XYZ file of C-alpha atoms in Angstrom:
607
model
C 15.451 -12.250 -17.773
C 18.337 -13.979 -16.043
C 18.478 -16.018 -13.260
C 22.122 -16.964 -11.354
C 22.176 -19.321 -8.876
C 25.526 -20.277 -6.956
C 26.162 -22.757 -4.080
C 29.368 -23.078 -2.022
C 27.287 -24.429 0.940
C 24.566 -26.925 1.018
C 22.272 -27.508 4.062
C 23.960 -30.033 6.529
C 20.669 -31.493 7.646
C 19.998 -32.309 4.257
C 23.098 -33.470 2.966
C 25.128 -34.168 6.370
C 28.763 -33.429 6.776
C 30.161 -31.503 3.491
C 32.994 -30.387 1.351
C 32.546 -26.629 0.648
C 33.193 -25.315 -2.567
C 35.000 -22.106 -3.063
C 34.068 -20.401 -6.605
C 30.167 -20.980 -6.882
C 29.131 -17.690 -5.398
C 31.581 -15.863 -7.446
C 30.396 -17.657 -10.807
C 26.890 -16.496 -10.030
C 27.966 -13.008 -9.613
C 30.382 -12.993 -12.835
C 27.503 -14.613 -14.655
C 25.416 -11.645 -13.131
C 27.717 -9.238 -14.201
C 27.935 -10.353 -17.590
C 24.051 -10.587 -17.810
C 23.487 -7.022 -16.434
C 25.915 -5.570 -19.323
C 23.936 -7.211 -21.789
C 20.702 -5.555 -20.540
C 19.258 -8.655 -19.032
C 16.910 -7.979 -15.766
C 19.017 -10.118 -13.180
C 18.678 -12.064 -10.313
C 21.152 -13.795 -8.006
C 20.255 -16.848 -5.894
C 23.286 -17.884 -3.633
C 23.591 -20.844 -0.861
C 20.637 -20.575 1.550
C 18.443 -18.467 -0.839
C 18.717 -21.346 -3.531
C 16.388 -23.834 -2.267
C 14.176 -26.075 -4.846
C 11.248 -24.138 -4.128
C 12.564 -20.660 -4.482
C 14.334 -22.065 -7.444
C 11.629 -23.431 -9.009
C 9.438 -19.788 -8.490
C 12.072 -17.762 -9.566
C 11.916 -20.065 -13.248
C 7.875 -20.082 -13.316
C 8.169 -16.371 -12.499
C 9.890 -16.123 -15.760
C 7.723 -18.369 -17.564
C 4.713 -16.128 -16.472
C 6.532 -13.187 -17.784
C 8.586 -13.698 -20.911
C 6.743 -13.830 -24.201
C 7.579 -14.693 -27.957
C 10.978 -13.235 -28.779
C 12.048 -12.886 -25.104
C 14.743 -14.619 -23.276
C 15.848 -16.708 -20.298
C 19.367 -17.023 -19.274
C 19.781 -19.214 -16.378
C 23.401 -19.924 -14.498
C 24.280 -22.806 -12.055
C 27.261 -23.236 -10.326
C 27.633 -25.945 -7.794
C 27.412 -29.703 -6.757
C 26.111 -31.900 -9.400
C 24.832 -35.395 -9.011
C 22.381 -38.425 -9.875
C 19.396 -40.178 -8.785
C 17.932 -43.302 -10.257
C 15.769 -43.193 -12.976
C 12.583 -44.540 -12.439
C 10.666 -43.521 -14.950
C 12.696 -44.824 -18.053
C 13.850 -41.730 -19.545
C 17.499 -41.989 -18.958
C 19.452 -44.487 -21.313
C 21.907 -45.310 -18.273
C 19.713 -45.326 -15.794
C 19.854 -42.092 -14.062
C 18.754 -38.845 -13.663
C 21.049 -36.074 -13.640
C 20.706 -33.292 -10.629
C 21.450 -29.829 -9.444
C 22.100 -29.839 -5.579
C 20.430 -27.263 -4.326
C 20.277 -25.796 -0.715
C 17.758 -27.958 0.853
C 17.482 -30.758 -1.944
C 18.714 -32.057 -5.558
C 16.625 -30.623 -8.353
C 16.002 -33.207 -10.969
C 16.796 -32.974 -14.562
C 13.065 -34.132 -15.422
C 11.980 -30.976 -13.187
C 13.814 -28.575 -15.241
C 11.964 -30.053 -18.701
C 8.865 -29.599 -16.789
C 9.419 -26.287 -16.285
C 10.539 -25.578 -19.832
C 7.277 -26.842 -20.897
C 5.829 -23.921 -19.288
C 7.401 -21.309 -21.370
C 5.508 -20.215 -24.518
C 6.740 -20.918 -28.124
C 9.167 -18.558 -29.297
C 11.050 -17.988 -26.277
C 14.934 -18.480 -26.358
C 16.074 -20.237 -23.007
C 20.374 -20.354 -22.445
C 21.347 -22.329 -19.314
C 24.728 -22.464 -18.445
C 25.657 -25.551 -15.693
C 29.060 -25.579 -14.151
C 28.760 -28.497 -12.198
C 29.670 -32.417 -12.097
C 27.008 -34.962 -13.161
C 28.481 -38.005 -11.565
C 27.393 -39.495 -8.490
C 28.304 -43.404 -8.500
C 30.715 -45.198 -5.972
C 32.786 -46.420 -9.065
C 33.855 -42.628 -9.995
C 35.637 -42.546 -6.460
C 39.259 -43.836 -7.865
C 38.968 -41.823 -11.126
C 38.206 -38.542 -8.803
C 41.031 -39.044 -6.789
C 43.330 -39.630 -9.650
C 41.988 -36.549 -11.358
C 42.445 -34.304 -8.394
C 46.216 -35.078 -8.262
C 46.566 -34.704 -11.960
C 49.278 -32.106 -12.979
C 47.424 -31.495 -16.347
C 44.378 -30.053 -14.581
C 46.135 -28.607 -11.696
C 48.084 -26.745 -14.095
C 45.036 -24.834 -15.433
C 44.555 -23.253 -12.233
C 46.450 -20.536 -10.586
C 48.341 -21.211 -7.593
C 45.302 -19.505 -5.223
C 42.961 -21.844 -6.911
C 44.448 -25.046 -5.249
C 43.526 -25.128 -1.836
C 43.377 -27.060 1.320
C 39.884 -28.844 2.254
C 36.991 -26.914 3.589
C 34.368 -29.097 5.835
C 31.513 -28.123 7.806
C 29.667 -29.879 10.289
C 27.592 -27.638 11.456
C 24.295 -26.100 9.876
C 25.098 -22.573 7.820
C 24.111 -19.282 9.144
C 22.193 -16.923 6.989
C 24.767 -15.116 4.907
C 25.539 -11.689 6.151
C 23.257 -11.605 8.514
C 20.062 -10.990 6.689
C 17.235 -13.018 6.133
C 15.864 -15.222 2.918
C 14.048 -13.260 0.356
C 9.997 -14.211 0.639
C 10.551 -16.637 -1.891
C 12.366 -18.951 0.740
C 10.722 -20.425 3.523
C 11.340 -18.887 6.710
C 10.345 -21.385 9.040
C 12.550 -23.506 11.427
C 15.321 -25.980 9.751
C 15.128 -28.860 11.140
C 17.779 -30.203 13.517
C 20.903 -31.648 11.974
C 20.816 -35.430 11.591
C 23.494 -37.353 13.044
C 27.139 -37.055 11.528
C 27.298 -39.333 8.764
C 29.153 -42.387 9.957
C 32.837 -43.068 7.980
C 32.147 -45.354 4.777
C 34.317 -46.569 1.935
C 31.764 -44.709 -0.056
C 32.875 -41.152 1.528
C 35.239 -39.093 -0.808
C 38.622 -38.164 1.472
C 38.946 -34.240 1.695
C 41.423 -33.025 -0.998
C 45.285 -33.280 -0.092
C 47.387 -29.973 -0.693
C 47.906 -29.073 -4.152
C 44.848 -31.117 -5.622
C 41.878 -29.636 -7.273
C 38.603 -29.834 -5.643
C 35.743 -31.201 -7.926
C 32.083 -30.049 -7.908
C 31.183 -33.825 -7.483
C 28.644 -34.691 -4.606
C 30.244 -36.721 -2.110
C 28.444 -40.193 -2.396
C 27.605 -40.282 1.353
C 25.818 -36.543 0.880
C 24.200 -38.019 -2.186
C 23.114 -40.796 -0.002
C 21.952 -38.889 2.839
C 19.820 -36.819 0.729
C 18.061 -39.945 -1.075
C 17.528 -41.208 2.357
C 15.868 -37.984 3.552
C 13.931 -37.668 -0.183
C 14.137 -40.317 -1.925
C 10.411 -40.807 -1.790
C 10.257 -37.475 -3.091
C 12.559 -38.013 -5.961
C 10.789 -40.682 -7.119
C 7.183 -39.074 -7.085
C 8.239 -36.208 -9.314
C 10.006 -38.375 -11.638
C 6.596 -40.481 -11.526
C 4.402 -37.358 -12.097
C 6.178 -35.617 -14.726
C 6.820 -39.012 -17.016
C 8.497 -39.604 -19.752
C 9.129 -37.638 -22.873
C 8.615 -34.085 -21.564
C 10.608 -32.889 -24.105
C 7.749 -33.345 -26.530
C 5.835 -30.765 -24.789
C 8.541 -27.962 -24.837
C 7.618 -25.263 -27.014
C 10.407 -22.740 -26.052
C 14.136 -23.157 -27.616
C 16.573 -24.449 -25.271
C 20.390 -24.382 -25.381
C 22.311 -25.725 -22.808
C 26.311 -25.554 -22.603
C 27.347 -27.705 -19.484
C 30.913 -27.825 -17.419
C 31.262 -31.313 -18.408
C 29.957 -34.373 -20.055
C 27.607 -36.470 -17.940
C 30.151 -38.637 -17.125
C 32.786 -36.340 -16.157
C 33.470 -34.076 -13.104
C 34.063 -29.871 -13.176
C 36.974 -28.367 -11.411
C 36.138 -25.763 -8.870
C 38.507 -22.962 -8.200
C 39.002 -19.950 -5.487
C 38.198 -17.426 -8.244
C 35.903 -19.418 -10.727
C 35.104 -22.713 -11.801
C 37.528 -23.997 -14.144
C 34.484 -23.852 -16.835
C 33.629 -20.546 -15.718
C 36.996 -18.907 -15.785
C 37.425 -20.664 -19.536
C 34.378 -18.917 -20.467
C 34.943 -15.629 -19.246
C 37.997 -15.735 -21.265
C 36.494 -16.618 -24.381
C 33.825 -14.332 -24.167
C 36.332 -11.617 -23.494
C 34.022 -8.815 -22.391
C 32.391 -9.158 -25.367
C 35.132 -9.788 -27.869
C 34.058 -13.250 -29.113
C 32.804 -13.165 -32.494
C 30.565 -16.148 -33.416
C 27.380 -18.198 -32.775
C 27.051 -20.422 -29.792
C 28.270 -23.384 -31.403
C 31.482 -21.608 -31.825
C 31.457 -20.341 -28.395
C 31.102 -23.546 -27.232
C 33.815 -25.376 -29.545
C 36.237 -22.331 -28.431
C 35.610 -22.934 -24.541
C 35.834 -26.702 -25.163
C 39.609 -26.155 -27.142
C 40.826 -24.436 -23.760
C 39.286 -27.134 -21.030
C 41.561 -30.632 -20.582
C 40.829 -33.682 -22.125
C 39.160 -34.772 -18.433
C 36.601 -32.258 -18.663
C 34.874 -31.444 -21.892
C 31.782 -29.192 -21.932
C 28.694 -30.216 -23.397
C 26.562 -28.720 -26.120
C 22.971 -29.501 -26.022
C 19.589 -28.245 -27.537
C 15.927 -29.296 -26.831
C 12.285 -28.074 -27.273
C 11.444 -26.091 -30.403
C 14.368 -26.167 -33.278
C 15.388 -22.572 -33.327
C 18.525 -22.224 -35.903
C 18.247 -18.845 -35.321
C 18.860 -18.473 -32.126
C 21.603 -20.922 -32.453
C 23.286 -18.763 -34.799
C 23.162 -15.491 -32.888
C 26.230 -13.921 -31.094
C 25.640 -15.330 -27.082
C 23.991 -13.635 -24.761
C 22.074 -11.643 -27.768
C 18.543 -10.119 -26.622
C 15.990 -9.092 -29.115
C 12.472 -7.842 -27.425
C 9.199 -7.327 -29.121
C 9.640 -3.682 -29.484
C 5.865 -3.465 -30.111
C 5.428 -3.779 -26.596
C 1.931 -5.233 -27.075
C 0.077 -6.322 -23.841
C -0.300 -9.670 -22.821
C -1.677 -11.371 -19.495
C 0.653 -11.404 -16.950
C 3.833 -9.884 -18.544
C 5.147 -6.603 -17.685
C 3.888 -4.024 -20.391
C 2.869 -0.353 -20.659
C 1.231 1.039 -24.052
C 0.173 4.592 -24.600
C -0.944 7.068 -28.014
C 1.302 6.444 -31.071
C 0.850 9.868 -31.959
C -0.709 13.243 -30.361
C -0.691 16.937 -30.882
C 0.978 19.218 -28.774
C -2.552 21.043 -27.629
C -4.031 17.862 -26.481
C -4.566 17.002 -23.140
C -1.927 14.704 -21.029
C -1.698 11.024 -22.438
C -3.086 7.988 -20.379
C -1.250 5.067 -20.418
C -2.329 1.376 -19.970
C -0.086 -0.400 -17.396
C 0.592 -3.995 -16.644
C 3.138 -4.624 -13.504
C 3.433 -7.981 -14.219
C 4.362 -10.135 -11.373
C 4.520 -7.073 -8.798
C 1.782 -5.144 -7.852
C 3.118 -1.694 -7.911
C 4.989 0.297 -10.781
C 6.579 3.685 -11.328
C 6.529 5.274 -14.590
C 9.425 7.228 -17.020
C 9.196 9.297 -19.727
C 12.022 11.089 -21.769
C 12.630 12.898 -24.782
C 15.957 11.113 -25.066
C 15.447 7.182 -24.726
C 19.312 6.987 -23.804
C 18.567 8.632 -20.396
C 16.409 5.282 -19.495
C 20.440 3.774 -19.495
C 20.928 4.514 -15.860
C 24.363 3.181 -15.945
C 25.648 5.429 -18.672
C 23.987 8.636 -18.179
C 26.116 11.281 -16.329
C 25.422 13.679 -13.593
C 23.015 16.666 -14.652
C 22.218 15.087 -18.040
C 18.702 14.118 -17.035
C 16.695 17.578 -16.678
C 12.968 18.239 -16.053
C 13.231 19.168 -19.459
C 14.067 16.342 -20.704
C 13.118 13.459 -18.368
C 10.718 12.355 -15.890
C 10.102 9.579 -13.535
C 7.273 9.560 -11.317
C 9.342 8.329 -8.134
C 10.413 11.505 -8.230
C 7.734 13.444 -6.664
C 5.120 10.498 -5.505
C 4.410 6.915 -3.942
C 4.778 3.963 -6.287
C 1.186 3.368 -8.237
C -1.039 0.509 -8.643
C -3.833 -0.174 -10.976
C -4.177 -0.494 -14.443
C -3.832 3.246 -15.622
C -1.287 6.151 -15.511
C -2.031 9.537 -16.503
C 1.090 11.811 -16.884
C 0.797 15.249 -14.864
C -0.158 18.565 -16.788
C 3.104 19.922 -15.480
C 5.244 17.546 -16.703
C 3.547 17.352 -19.878
C 3.656 21.089 -20.540
C 7.509 20.292 -19.963
C 7.858 17.469 -22.208
C 5.682 17.802 -25.561
C 8.027 20.529 -26.948
C 9.974 17.658 -28.246
C 9.282 15.846 -31.508
C 9.166 12.071 -29.935
C 8.686 10.797 -26.103
C 9.735 7.696 -24.822
C 8.186 5.852 -22.029
C 8.586 2.402 -19.648
C 7.381 1.309 -16.653
C 9.176 -0.377 -13.601
C 7.297 -2.602 -11.227
C 8.501 -3.268 -7.574
C 6.676 -5.819 -5.208
C 6.158 -2.913 -2.338
C 4.593 0.170 -2.150
C 7.948 1.484 -0.899
C 11.376 0.604 -1.699
C 12.825 -1.530 -5.054
C 12.302 -5.431 -4.197
C 12.396 -7.392 -7.247
C 12.530 -4.411 -9.531
C 12.102 -4.974 -13.314
C 11.394 -2.492 -15.756
C 9.332 -3.110 -19.291
C 12.495 -2.059 -21.214
C 15.792 -2.896 -19.783
C 18.210 0.057 -19.504
C 20.429 -0.914 -22.642
C 17.802 -1.824 -25.062
C 16.317 1.874 -24.585
C 15.936 2.081 -28.278
C 12.791 -0.537 -28.315
C 11.221 1.631 -25.701
C 7.845 2.406 -27.232
C 6.981 6.134 -27.979
C 4.935 8.935 -29.084
C 5.075 11.007 -32.207
C 4.544 14.776 -31.223
C 2.880 17.367 -33.542
C 1.936 20.585 -33.690
C 3.143 24.207 -32.526
C 5.790 24.065 -30.103
C 6.679 26.620 -27.422
C 10.137 26.315 -25.953
C 9.618 25.833 -22.079
C 12.657 27.836 -21.599
C 11.356 30.888 -23.548
C 9.065 33.292 -21.881
C 5.468 32.699 -22.966
C 3.386 35.654 -24.464
C 0.269 36.301 -22.374
C -1.744 37.560 -25.000
C -1.449 40.216 -27.694
C -1.789 42.925 -25.143
C 0.445 45.421 -27.351
C -1.304 44.934 -30.563
C -4.884 45.206 -28.705
C -3.331 48.284 -26.324
C -3.813 45.948 -23.109
C -1.513 45.213 -20.797
C 0.342 41.841 -20.972
C 2.793 40.148 -18.834
C 5.172 36.989 -19.837
C 7.048 34.392 -17.591
C 8.518 30.806 -17.654
C 6.245 28.330 -19.210
C 7.378 25.118 -16.442
C 9.827 25.260 -13.659
C 11.088 23.031 -11.183
C 9.821 23.870 -7.386
C 13.451 24.288 -6.181
C 14.190 26.559 -8.827
C 14.915 30.280 -7.689
C 11.881 32.017 -7.862
C 10.556 33.302 -11.397
C 10.621 36.550 -13.417
C 8.133 38.448 -15.182
C 8.295 41.073 -18.487
C 5.596 43.163 -18.051
C 4.469 45.529 -21.235
C 1.959 48.576 -19.298
C 0.911 49.520 -22.604
C 1.522 53.084 -22.007
C 0.259 52.926 -18.374
C 2.724 54.689 -15.969
C 1.732 52.290 -13.130
C 1.158 48.502 -12.979
C 0.390 45.534 -10.351
C 0.792 41.557 -10.483
C -1.344 38.967 -9.160
C -0.308 35.496 -9.023
C -2.816 32.451 -7.823
C -2.652 28.660 -7.602
C -6.228 28.823 -9.260
C -7.029 30.974 -11.970
C -10.579 31.352 -10.269
C -9.194 33.516 -7.493
C -8.833 36.578 -9.241
C -12.398 36.714 -9.201
C -13.281 35.418 -5.992
C -11.703 37.339 -3.269
C -13.407 35.240 -0.297
C -11.258 32.224 -0.841
C -7.680 33.810 -1.067
C -5.210 32.875 1.413
C -1.389 33.424 1.609
C -1.098 29.579 0.704
C -3.325 30.285 -2.860
C -2.875 33.999 -3.869
C -0.269 36.818 -3.739
C -0.862 40.599 -4.982
C 2.130 42.867 -5.468
C -0.473 45.518 -4.198
C -0.730 43.850 -0.571
C 2.879 44.485 0.421
C 4.551 47.243 -2.357
C 4.230 50.338 -4.066
C 2.653 50.421 -7.422
C 5.021 48.758 -10.451
C 6.879 51.132 -12.728
C 9.414 48.738 -14.302
C 9.471 46.286 -17.284
C 10.019 43.261 -14.968
C 9.017 41.870 -11.633
C 10.543 39.085 -9.546
C 8.268 36.763 -7.355
C 9.829 37.100 -3.770
C 11.246 33.933 -2.449
C 8.644 33.557 0.641
C 5.703 33.996 -2.152
C 7.407 31.425 -4.412
C 7.884 28.686 -1.680
C 4.585 29.000 -0.506
C 2.448 28.708 -4.256
C 5.107 26.278 -5.712
C 4.020 23.078 -3.910
C 0.284 23.643 -5.566
C 2.190 22.578 -8.644
C 0.391 25.424 -11.214
C 0.438 29.043 -10.890
C -1.467 31.739 -12.610
C -0.746 35.278 -13.290
C -1.999 38.481 -14.548
C -0.979 42.247 -14.788
C -3.216 45.176 -13.975
C -2.410 49.033 -14.713
C -3.505 52.298 -13.833
C -2.849 55.705 -14.267
C -2.470 56.974 -10.780
C -0.103 56.720 -8.527
C -2.319 56.389 -5.295
C -5.736 54.825 -6.690
C -7.450 52.835 -9.779
C -8.002 55.263 -12.151
C -8.181 53.668 -15.876
C -7.714 50.377 -14.144
C -7.135 47.707 -16.819
C -5.826 43.738 -16.626
C -4.327 41.635 -19.178
C -7.107 38.831 -17.874
C -10.307 39.279 -16.853
C -11.964 38.505 -13.906
C -14.062 35.635 -15.052
C -11.477 34.358 -17.651
C -8.940 33.349 -14.952
C -8.818 29.949 -16.218
C -7.283 31.409 -19.451
C -4.753 33.407 -17.707
C -0.946 32.160 -18.394
C 0.394 29.601 -15.937
C 3.946 28.218 -14.412
C 3.882 24.662 -14.418
C 6.064 23.470 -11.336
C 7.233 20.149 -11.279
C 9.609 17.860 -9.073
C 12.884 19.311 -7.697
C 15.671 18.933 -9.956
C 17.747 17.481 -7.334
C 15.471 14.469 -6.684
C 15.721 13.399 -10.318
C 18.890 11.433 -9.220
C 17.361 9.310 -6.600
C 16.091 6.013 -8.292
C 18.010 3.200 -7.859
C 19.809 1.840 -11.241
C 17.842 -0.335 -12.870
C 19.876 -3.454 -13.523
C 21.140 -4.039 -9.869
C 17.675 -4.200 -7.881
C 15.784 -5.433 -11.050
C 15.552 -9.033 -9.935
C 18.272 -9.093 -7.279
């Protein structure tokens, strides 16, 4: 899973008058795109979405979901600051903070969150922010802003005039915050901060803006939340890192005593990271990745490499952003998983699966004979068909509960394969794709759990023999084994076994061959109802009959023969009345056109 936080703006009522950053949301978007390309289930949180409560909840959800071998990729881009250390765990007497929309998040809080992850989870955190906040840094900040060395690192469009807001920020794009964000009315903005010597003057033309929280804004936040910050530090206590069983790698945009430069495109750190990554062209481990970024940065901004929690040399030695997942997909409480039989015979009844939707109450089910078809972004139009892929979303609402049984018609279509791969996706609502996530990410399709099939196979494209009528002297009829509801009406091949005339009967229930009192136009049709006796070797079902019967999902059929053109002399049927459930059947599944309607798995996965 990955979470990408970007804040160009902060709540004015919480921080006072603000210098607005330019590249932080771009950073979040760039990191989300990178993560999606690597197979992560991504979530983006920007500006007013990124409150302290919402970010804590998102990380907590990851802690509740991820299991040993899984990975959290967390990125932050925005203002960085510091608050006085009251619990004595910092040598410099200051705790570093992220400036979230409504308040600062203290590094102690992050450490506490890390302790909630189980052993074996890998956490990679990238932080493009400043870790400075004292008034003594003011002179250094002004000198760096005008430094030609640093300015030359950016394209001309990255050097910008100051952007200052003195009003509360509106919700971006006219939307509303997600459920994780409090929707109560925000407090009225505080009075403008009086001018004082601690305030950083706006950047002059041709100067670089830094992601350092203005001291006056820091002071306003401490005035409003100082009691909370101190309480959190005392409650969390010292040496929380000793309780972290997960393995954490942090690559930050600068050292604690340095500043991170902003930009109109990306921040300098993020821009350099993306250049080194080179769309996956970088080769090396995490330490080599950090060093390659460091080598391209100015001496005024030196990205830091830091590890905490359980030592994990294997993690550090991996190629950056490498995913490994427990391919056995074993059920663990609160995680997202699905399990089913490992082997089956094709003559078996359709399989049933155990399901846990993780943090969401609703789920969808997907199964395919080609695992690569899970990779939505790399599947072309027409590659998914009813004969190689099925998603429950194509013909039913989202499911709830702890079990899922594959429909008979789907089983009949897909069981001709040697192996079937499956996964679930879960959502927070019975309709729509909110907080969508999947048990096996698209690009990790080869790790999806599977069923190995054995037994005799009959291709759904071949006509299925009804019986051995030719050998027994009885008439026989054969037709498709499975079809989609929007396919053209089916055709059947008839063997009259020497009789000159035939009739065909079709029904949604085999019992209707014997029970003529329950027949209706929507469950039964016979050629003798509206046409002459048949004399050819093929019968095409009328379109009107197909449209009436197909919604039932199953159509049973049989043929009867007679030696009389006007009566029922020597009448013989391929399936006796009392054996209707043994008659051949067409399994009718979802329409083919609807198999393209599910959204891409990664975009809404945690967006």
